[in-house]
Short mmCIF file of C-alpha atoms in Angstrom, two decimals:
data_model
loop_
_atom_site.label_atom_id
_atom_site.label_comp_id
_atom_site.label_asym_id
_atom_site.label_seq_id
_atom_site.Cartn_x
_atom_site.Cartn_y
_atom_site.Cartn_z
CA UNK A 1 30.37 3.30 79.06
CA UNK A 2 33.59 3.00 77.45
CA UNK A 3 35.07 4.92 74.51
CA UNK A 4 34.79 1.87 72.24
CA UNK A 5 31.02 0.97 73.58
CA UNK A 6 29.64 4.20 72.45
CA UNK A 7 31.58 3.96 68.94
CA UNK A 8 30.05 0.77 68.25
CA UNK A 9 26.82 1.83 69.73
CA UNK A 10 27.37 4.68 66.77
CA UNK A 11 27.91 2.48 64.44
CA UNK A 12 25.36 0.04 64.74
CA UNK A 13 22.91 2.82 65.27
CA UNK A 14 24.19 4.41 61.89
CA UNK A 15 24.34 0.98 60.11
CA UNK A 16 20.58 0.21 61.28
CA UNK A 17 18.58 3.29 60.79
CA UNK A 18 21.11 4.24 57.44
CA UNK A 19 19.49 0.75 56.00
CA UNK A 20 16.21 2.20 56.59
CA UNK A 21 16.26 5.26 55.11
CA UNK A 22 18.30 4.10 52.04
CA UNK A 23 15.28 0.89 51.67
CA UNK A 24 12.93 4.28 51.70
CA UNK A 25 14.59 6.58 49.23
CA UNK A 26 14.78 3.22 47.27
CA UNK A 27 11.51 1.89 47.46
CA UNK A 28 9.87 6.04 46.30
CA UNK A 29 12.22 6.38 43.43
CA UNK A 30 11.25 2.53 42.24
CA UNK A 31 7.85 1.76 43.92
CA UNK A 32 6.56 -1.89 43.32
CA UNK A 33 4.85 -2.56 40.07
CA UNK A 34 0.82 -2.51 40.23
CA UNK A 35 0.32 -3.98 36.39
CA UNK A 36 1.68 -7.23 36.44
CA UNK A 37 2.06 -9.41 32.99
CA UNK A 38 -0.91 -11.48 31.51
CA UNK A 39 -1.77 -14.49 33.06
CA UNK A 40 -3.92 -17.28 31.41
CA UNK A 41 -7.33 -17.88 32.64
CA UNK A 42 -7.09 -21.56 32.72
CA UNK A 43 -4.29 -21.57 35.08
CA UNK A 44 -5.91 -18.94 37.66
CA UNK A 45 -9.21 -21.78 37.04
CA UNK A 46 -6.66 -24.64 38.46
CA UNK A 47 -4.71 -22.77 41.25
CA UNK A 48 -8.83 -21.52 42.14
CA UNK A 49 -9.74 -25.54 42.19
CA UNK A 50 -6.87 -26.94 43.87
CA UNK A 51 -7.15 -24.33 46.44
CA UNK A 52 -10.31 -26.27 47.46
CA UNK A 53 -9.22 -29.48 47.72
CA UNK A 54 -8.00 -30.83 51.46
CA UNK A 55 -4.17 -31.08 52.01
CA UNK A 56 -2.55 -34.09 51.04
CA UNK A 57 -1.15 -35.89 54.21
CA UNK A 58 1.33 -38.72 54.11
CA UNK A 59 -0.07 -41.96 56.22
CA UNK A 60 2.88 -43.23 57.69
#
């Protein structure tokens, strides 16, 4: 391998696995939130009935 190859190789190494660990240091100091705001009970009752009904399909 050339001088350049292996640089790049560096690089792309250090760009890849330097996402990863910064997404982890990230995601400990601000993990995702577990209480989430209120949500009404009528619209949980609609998303719970449409869920049920078949998919609408076009007839063409």
């Amino acid at each position: 391998m050339s001088a350049t190859a292996i640089v790049m190789l560096i690089v792309a190494i250090s760009i890849v696995w330097g996402g990863l660990a910064t997404s982890i240091v990230f995601l400990r100091r601000r993990p995702e939130k577990t209480d989430m705001p209120y949500e009404d009970p009528d619209l949980k009752r609609d998303d719970y009935v449409r869920e049920h009904f078949p998919h609408p399909t076009r007839d063409t």
